[in-house]
Coordinates of C-alpha atoms and ligand atoms in Angstrom, one line a residue:
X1 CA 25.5 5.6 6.2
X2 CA 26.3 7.3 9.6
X3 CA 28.0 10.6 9.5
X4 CA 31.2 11.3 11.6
X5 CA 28.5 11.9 14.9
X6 CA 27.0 9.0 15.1
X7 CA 23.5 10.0 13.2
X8 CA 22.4 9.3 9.5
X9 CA 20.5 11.2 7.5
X10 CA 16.6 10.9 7.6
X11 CA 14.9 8.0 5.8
X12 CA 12.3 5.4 5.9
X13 CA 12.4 2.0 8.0
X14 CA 10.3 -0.7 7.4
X15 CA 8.9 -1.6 10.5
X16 CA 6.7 -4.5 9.7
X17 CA 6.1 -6.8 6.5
X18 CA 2.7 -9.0 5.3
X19 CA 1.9 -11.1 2.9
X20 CA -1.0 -12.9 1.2
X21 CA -1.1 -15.7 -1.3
X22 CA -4.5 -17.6 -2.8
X23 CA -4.6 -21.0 -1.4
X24 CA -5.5 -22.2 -4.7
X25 CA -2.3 -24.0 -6.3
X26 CA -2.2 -24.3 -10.0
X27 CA 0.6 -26.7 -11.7
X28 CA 2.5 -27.0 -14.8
X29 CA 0.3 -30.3 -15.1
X30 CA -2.7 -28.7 -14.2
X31 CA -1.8 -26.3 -17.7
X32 CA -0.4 -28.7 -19.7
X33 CA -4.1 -30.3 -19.4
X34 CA -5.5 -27.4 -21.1
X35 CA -3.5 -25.3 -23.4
X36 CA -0.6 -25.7 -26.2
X37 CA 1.9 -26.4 -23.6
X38 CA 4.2 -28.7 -22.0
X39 CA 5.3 -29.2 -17.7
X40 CA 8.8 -28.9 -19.0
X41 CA 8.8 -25.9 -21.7
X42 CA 7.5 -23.9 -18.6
X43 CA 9.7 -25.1 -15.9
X44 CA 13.0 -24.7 -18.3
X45 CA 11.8 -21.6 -20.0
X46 CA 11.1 -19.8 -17.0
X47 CA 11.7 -22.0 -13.8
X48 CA 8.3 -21.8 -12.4
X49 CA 6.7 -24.9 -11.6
X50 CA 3.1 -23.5 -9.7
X51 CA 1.6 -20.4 -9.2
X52 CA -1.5 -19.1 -6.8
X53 CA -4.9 -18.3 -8.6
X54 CA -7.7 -16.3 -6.7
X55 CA -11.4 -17.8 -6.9
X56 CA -13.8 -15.1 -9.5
X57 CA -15.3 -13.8 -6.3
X58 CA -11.8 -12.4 -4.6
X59 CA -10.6 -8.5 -5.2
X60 CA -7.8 -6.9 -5.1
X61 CA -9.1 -4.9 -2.4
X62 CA -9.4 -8.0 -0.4
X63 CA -6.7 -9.6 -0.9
X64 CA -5.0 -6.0 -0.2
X65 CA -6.6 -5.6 3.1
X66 CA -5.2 -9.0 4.3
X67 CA -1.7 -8.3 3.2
X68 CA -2.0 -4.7 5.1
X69 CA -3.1 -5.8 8.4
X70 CA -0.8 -8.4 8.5
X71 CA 2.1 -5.9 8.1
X72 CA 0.4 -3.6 10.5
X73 CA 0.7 -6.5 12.9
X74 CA 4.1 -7.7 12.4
X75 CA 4.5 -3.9 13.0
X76 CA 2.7 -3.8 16.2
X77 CA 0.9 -0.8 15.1
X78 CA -3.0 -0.3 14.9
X79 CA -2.8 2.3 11.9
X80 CA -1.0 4.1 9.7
X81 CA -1.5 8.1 8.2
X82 CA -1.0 7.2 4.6
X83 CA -2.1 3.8 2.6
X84 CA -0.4 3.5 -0.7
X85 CA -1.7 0.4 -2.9
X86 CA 0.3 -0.4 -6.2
X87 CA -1.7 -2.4 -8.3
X88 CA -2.5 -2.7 -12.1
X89 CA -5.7 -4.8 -11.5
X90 CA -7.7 -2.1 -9.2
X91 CA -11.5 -3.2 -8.5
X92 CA -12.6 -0.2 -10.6
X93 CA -10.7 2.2 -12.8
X94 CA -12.3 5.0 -11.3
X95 CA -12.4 5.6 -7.5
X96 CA -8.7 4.5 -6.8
X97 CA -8.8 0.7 -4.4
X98 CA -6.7 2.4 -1.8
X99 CA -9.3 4.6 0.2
X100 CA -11.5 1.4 -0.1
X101 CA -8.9 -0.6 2.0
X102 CA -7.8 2.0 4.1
X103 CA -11.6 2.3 5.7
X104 CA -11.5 -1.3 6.3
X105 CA -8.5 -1.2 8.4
X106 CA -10.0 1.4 10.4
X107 CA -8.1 4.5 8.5
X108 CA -9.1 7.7 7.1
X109 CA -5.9 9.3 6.0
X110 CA -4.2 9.7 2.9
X111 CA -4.9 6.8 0.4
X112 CA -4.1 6.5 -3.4
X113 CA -2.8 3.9 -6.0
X114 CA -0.1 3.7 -7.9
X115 CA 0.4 2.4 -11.5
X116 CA 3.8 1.2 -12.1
X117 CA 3.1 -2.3 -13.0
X118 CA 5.6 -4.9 -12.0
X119 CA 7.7 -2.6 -10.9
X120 CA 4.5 -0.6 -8.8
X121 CA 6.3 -1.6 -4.9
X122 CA 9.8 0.1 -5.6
X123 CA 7.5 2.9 -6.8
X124 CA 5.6 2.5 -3.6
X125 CA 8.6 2.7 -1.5
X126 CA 10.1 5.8 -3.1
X127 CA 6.5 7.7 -2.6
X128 CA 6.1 6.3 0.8
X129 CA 9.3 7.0 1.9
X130 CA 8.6 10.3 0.7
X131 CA 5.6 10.8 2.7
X132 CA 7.7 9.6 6.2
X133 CA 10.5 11.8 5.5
X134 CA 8.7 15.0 4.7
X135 CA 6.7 14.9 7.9
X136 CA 3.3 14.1 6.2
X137 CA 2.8 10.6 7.4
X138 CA 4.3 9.2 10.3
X139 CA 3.6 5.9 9.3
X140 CA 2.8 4.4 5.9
X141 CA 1.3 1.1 4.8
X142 CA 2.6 0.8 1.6
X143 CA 0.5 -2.6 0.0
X144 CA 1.2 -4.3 -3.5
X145 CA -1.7 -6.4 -4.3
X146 CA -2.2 -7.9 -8.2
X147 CA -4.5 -10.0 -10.1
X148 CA -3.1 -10.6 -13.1
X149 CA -5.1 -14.0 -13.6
X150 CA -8.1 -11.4 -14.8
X151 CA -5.7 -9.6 -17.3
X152 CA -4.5 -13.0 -19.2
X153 CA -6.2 -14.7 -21.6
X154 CA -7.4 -17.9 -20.6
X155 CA -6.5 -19.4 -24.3
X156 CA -3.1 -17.4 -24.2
X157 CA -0.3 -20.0 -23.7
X158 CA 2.7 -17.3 -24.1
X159 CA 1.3 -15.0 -21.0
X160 CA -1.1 -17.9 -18.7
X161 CA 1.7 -19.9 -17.1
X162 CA 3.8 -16.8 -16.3
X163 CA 1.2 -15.1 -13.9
X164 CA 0.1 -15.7 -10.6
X165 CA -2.0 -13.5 -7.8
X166 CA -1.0 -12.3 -5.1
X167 CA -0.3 -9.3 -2.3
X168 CA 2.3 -8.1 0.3
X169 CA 2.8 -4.7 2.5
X170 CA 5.2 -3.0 4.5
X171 CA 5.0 -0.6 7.2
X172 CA 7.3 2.0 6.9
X173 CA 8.0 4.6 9.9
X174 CA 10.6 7.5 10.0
X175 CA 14.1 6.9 10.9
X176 CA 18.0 6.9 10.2
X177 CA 20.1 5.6 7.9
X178 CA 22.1 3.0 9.0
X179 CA 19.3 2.1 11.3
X180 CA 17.8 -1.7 11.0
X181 CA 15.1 -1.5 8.3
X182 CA 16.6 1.7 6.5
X183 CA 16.0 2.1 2.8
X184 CA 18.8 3.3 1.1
X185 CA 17.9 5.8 -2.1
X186 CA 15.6 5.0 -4.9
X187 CA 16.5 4.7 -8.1
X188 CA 13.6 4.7 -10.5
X189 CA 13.5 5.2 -14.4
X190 CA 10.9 4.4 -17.4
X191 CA 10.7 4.6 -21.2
X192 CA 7.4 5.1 -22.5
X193 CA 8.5 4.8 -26.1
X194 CA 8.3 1.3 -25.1
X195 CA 4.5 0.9 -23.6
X196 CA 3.7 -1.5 -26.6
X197 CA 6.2 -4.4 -25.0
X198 CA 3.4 -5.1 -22.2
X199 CA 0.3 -3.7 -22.4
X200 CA -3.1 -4.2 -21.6
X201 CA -5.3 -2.0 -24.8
X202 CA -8.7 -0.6 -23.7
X203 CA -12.2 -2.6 -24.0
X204 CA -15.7 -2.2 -23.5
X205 CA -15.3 2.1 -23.7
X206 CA -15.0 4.5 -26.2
X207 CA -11.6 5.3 -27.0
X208 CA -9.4 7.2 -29.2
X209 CA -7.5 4.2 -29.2
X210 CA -9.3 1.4 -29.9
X211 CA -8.0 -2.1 -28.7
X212 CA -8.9 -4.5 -31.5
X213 CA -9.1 -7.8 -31.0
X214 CA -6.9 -8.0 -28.2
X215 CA -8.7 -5.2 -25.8
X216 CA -8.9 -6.2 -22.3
X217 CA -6.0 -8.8 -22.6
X218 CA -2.8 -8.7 -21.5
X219 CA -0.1 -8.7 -24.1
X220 CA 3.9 -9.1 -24.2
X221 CA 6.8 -9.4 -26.4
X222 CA 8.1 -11.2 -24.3
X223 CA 12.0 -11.7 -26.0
X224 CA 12.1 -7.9 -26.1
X225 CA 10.8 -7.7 -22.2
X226 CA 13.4 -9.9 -21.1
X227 CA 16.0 -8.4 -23.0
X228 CA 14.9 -5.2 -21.2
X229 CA 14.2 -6.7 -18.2
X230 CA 18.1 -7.8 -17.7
X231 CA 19.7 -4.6 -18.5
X232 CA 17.3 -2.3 -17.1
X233 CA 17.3 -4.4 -13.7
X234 CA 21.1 -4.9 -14.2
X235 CA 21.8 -0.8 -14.6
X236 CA 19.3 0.1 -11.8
X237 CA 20.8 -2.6 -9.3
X238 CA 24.3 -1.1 -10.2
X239 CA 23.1 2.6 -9.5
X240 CA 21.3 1.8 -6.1
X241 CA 24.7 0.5 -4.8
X242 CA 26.5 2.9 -6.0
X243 CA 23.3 5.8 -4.6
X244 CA 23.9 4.1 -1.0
X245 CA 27.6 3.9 -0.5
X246 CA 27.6 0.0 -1.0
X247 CA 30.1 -2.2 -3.2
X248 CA 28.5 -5.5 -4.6
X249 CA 30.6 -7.3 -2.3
X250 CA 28.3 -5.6 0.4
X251 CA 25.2 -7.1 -0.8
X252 CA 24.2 -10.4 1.2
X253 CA 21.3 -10.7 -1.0
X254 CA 19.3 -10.1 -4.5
X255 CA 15.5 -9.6 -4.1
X256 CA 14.9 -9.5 -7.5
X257 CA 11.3 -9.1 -9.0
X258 CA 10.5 -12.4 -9.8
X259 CA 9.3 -12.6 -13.7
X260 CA 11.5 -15.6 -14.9
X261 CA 14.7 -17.3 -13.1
X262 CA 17.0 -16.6 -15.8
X263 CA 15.9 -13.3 -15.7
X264 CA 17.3 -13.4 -12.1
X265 CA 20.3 -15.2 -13.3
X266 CA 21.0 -13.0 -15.8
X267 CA 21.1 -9.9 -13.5
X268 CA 23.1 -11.6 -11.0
X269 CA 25.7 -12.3 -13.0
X270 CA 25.6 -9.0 -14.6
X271 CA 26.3 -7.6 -11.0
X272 CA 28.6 -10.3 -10.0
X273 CA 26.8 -11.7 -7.3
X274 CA 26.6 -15.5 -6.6
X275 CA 24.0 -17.7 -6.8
X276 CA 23.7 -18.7 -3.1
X277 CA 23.5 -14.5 -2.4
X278 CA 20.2 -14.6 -4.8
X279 CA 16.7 -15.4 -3.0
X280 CA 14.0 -16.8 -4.8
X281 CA 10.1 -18.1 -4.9
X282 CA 9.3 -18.0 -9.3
X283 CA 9.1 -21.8 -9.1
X284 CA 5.9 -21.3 -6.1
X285 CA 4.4 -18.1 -7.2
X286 CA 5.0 -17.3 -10.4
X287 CA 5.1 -13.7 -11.1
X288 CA 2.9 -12.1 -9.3
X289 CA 3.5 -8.1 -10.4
X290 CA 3.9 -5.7 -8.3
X291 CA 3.3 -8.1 -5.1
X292 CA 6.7 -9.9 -6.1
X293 CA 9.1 -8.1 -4.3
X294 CA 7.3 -8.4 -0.4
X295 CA 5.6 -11.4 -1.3
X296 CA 9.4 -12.9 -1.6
X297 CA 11.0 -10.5 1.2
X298 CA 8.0 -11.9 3.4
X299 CA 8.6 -15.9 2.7
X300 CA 12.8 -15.7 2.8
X301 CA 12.7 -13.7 5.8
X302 CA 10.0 -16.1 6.8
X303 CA 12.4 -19.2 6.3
X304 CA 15.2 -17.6 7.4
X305 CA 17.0 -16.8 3.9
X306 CA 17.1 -13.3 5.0
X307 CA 18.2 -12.1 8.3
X308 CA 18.7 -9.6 10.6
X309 CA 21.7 -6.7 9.3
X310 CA 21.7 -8.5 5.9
X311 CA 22.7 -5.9 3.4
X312 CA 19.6 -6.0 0.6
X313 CA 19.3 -5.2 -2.8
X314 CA 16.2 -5.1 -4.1
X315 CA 15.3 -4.1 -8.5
X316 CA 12.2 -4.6 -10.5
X317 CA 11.2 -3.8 -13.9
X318 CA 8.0 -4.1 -15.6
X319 CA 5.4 -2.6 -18.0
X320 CA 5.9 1.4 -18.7
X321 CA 8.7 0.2 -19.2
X322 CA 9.4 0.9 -15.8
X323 CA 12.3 -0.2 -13.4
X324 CA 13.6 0.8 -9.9
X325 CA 16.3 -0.6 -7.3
X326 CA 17.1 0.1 -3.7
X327 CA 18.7 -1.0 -1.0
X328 CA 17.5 -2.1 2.7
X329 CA 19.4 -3.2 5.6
X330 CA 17.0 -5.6 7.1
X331 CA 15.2 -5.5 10.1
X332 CA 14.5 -7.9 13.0
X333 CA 10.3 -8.2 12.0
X334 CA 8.7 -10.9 12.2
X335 CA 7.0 -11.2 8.8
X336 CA 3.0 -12.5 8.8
X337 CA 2.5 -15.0 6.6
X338 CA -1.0 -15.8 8.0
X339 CA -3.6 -14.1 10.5
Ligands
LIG401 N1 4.6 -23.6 -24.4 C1 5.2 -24.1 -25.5 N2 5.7 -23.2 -26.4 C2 5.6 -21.9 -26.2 C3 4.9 -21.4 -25.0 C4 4.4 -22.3 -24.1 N3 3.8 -21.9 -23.0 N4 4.9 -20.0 -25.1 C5 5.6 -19.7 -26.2 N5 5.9 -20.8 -26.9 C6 6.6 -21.0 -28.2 C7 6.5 -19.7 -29.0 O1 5.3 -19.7 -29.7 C8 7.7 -19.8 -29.9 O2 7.4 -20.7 -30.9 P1 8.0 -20.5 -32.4 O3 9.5 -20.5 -32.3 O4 7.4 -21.6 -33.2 O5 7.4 -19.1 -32.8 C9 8.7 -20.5 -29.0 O6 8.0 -21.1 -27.9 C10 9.7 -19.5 -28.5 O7 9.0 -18.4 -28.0 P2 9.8 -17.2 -27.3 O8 8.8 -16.2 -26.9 O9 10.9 -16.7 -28.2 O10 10.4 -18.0 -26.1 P3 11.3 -17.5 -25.0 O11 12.4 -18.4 -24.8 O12 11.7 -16.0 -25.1 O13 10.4 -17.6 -23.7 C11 9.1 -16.1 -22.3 C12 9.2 -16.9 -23.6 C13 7.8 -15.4 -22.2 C14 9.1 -17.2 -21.1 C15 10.3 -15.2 -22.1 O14 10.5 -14.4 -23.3 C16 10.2 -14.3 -21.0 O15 10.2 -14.7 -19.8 N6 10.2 -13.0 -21.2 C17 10.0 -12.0 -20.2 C18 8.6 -12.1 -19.7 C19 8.5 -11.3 -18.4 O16 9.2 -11.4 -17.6 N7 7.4 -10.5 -18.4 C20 7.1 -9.7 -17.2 C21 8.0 -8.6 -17.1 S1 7.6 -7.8 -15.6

């Protein structure tokens, strides 16, 4: 919001966006073939109808370095102080993937990950914002890159179609609000108490809490996760507006983490937003974690869904529990989709 001369107060502007998806398609069919499934239980039951697999070989620091310097590009900038990766599929527990893909694009300023699961960008932002505004970065590349097809069980009908891989980045620089590309506040949350509802138990270490037969695989309730999901996406959504000044009749559009359409739906209507004001990609991608959010923001402002001084609202929730929502009023970038 400007104040009564003209200036806002300090934020973060995203200056550039990236994205990366495998080119490897996998269908409904392509499931159906091989597990305890059906093309249409998935496409009604949660609206996707493909999602993007990487090959064995790929990382997640590789597809992380493509999504960054592809926002660095659309940025126009050759580097950034900070990296920030979220990710829940990290090449190695221990050193973090970030410094890894900061030295390939040339950097050697700050660069950590960050846990938050699917909700691990709106995490991002909030910490990278941070780092603009306080004067310790003038530029951050803030990359979600995720896996999840090495979490899942290959046998594991309830989790396998859901997934897919995928990464996206932003550029963030300092600026105003009410400037193009200025995030609004972040509203974040979690609930611990809840960790069992998606989870990934520990494997192949010793542990004071042994995984069982699951270790190593990802697991979900996934009623009580989308029960969850709607309310604490709904709530969040509701206190970001209300955080930035904006009425819902202000939004232009939903960028909603994408883990299931009626999920989306669901939120939406919880807001009061129409459908045509809600952008989407579950039925391509899938859910790809914490890459959901600029993996979609890249594609609709790639296809024009989202443009220029459209008022964005923007909530994830995911394991933790975790959840977060902000607001953004977009930029003129030129997202890059490819190299
Ligand atoms: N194909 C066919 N049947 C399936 C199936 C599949 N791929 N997966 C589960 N089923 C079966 C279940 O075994 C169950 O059978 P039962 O009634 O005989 O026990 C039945 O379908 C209903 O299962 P349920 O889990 O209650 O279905 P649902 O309508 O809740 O849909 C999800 C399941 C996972 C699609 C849904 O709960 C969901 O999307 N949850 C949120 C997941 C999510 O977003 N996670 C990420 C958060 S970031």
């Amino acid at each position: 919001m400007r104040g009564p001369d003209g200036t806002g107060a300090p934020t973060a502007v995203i200056g550039g966006l990236g994205s990366w998806l495998p080119p490897n398609v996998v269908g409904n069919a392509d499931l159906a073939a091989r597990l305890d499934t059906t093309e249409d239980w998935i496409a009604g039951r949660t609206g996707i109808l493909e999602r993007r697999i990487c090959d064995p070989d790929t990382l997640t620091s590789d597809i992380a370095t493509t999504a960054g310097a592809r926002a660095l590009r659309s940025a126009d900038e050759d580097g950034a102080e900070a990296v920030v990766l979220a990710t829940t599929t990290p090449d190695r527990t221990c050193p973090a993937s970030a410094p890894l893909v900061a030295a390939r694009l040339g950097l050697s300023g700050a660069a950590f990950d960050i846990a938050a699961v699917c909700t691990g960008f709106l995490y991002g932002l909030a910490v990278a914002a941070g780092l603009v505004v306080s004067g310790t970065a003038d530029r951050v590349l803030l990359i979600a890159a995720d896996r999840f097809s090495t979490l899942t069980d290959p046998q594991d009908r309830t989790t396998v179609p859901i997934f897919g891989d995928g990464a996206g980045a932003v550029l963030l620089r300092r600026g105003r609000a009410g400037d193009p590309g200025a995030l609004g506040p972040v509203i974040l949350g979690s609930d611990g108490a809840q960790r069992d509802l998606i989870t990934v138990r520990p494997s192949g270490v010793a542990s004071p809490e042994p995984g069982g037969a699951r270790a190593g695989y990802f697991e979900m309730q996934g009623r009580k996760v989308f029960r969850h999901a709607v309310e604490r996406m709904g709530e969040a959504a509701a206190d970001a507006l209300a955080a930035a000044g904006w009425d819902v009749a202000d939004v232009d559009r939903l960028v909603a983490h994408q883990a299931n359409a009626r999920i989306t739906a669901n939120v939406a209507d919880r807001l009061g937003l129409p459908a045509e004001r809600r952008v989407e990609n579950i039925a391509r991608v899938g859910n790809t974690a914490a890459a959901s959010i600029p993996i979609l923001l890249a594609q609709a402002a790639d296809e024009g869904r989202l443009r220029t001084g459209h008022r964005v609202l923007m909530t994830a929730f995911g394991g933790g529990l975790t959840w977060g929502a902000t607001t953004v009023l977009w930029p003129d970038v030129k997202p890059r989709t490819d190299d």
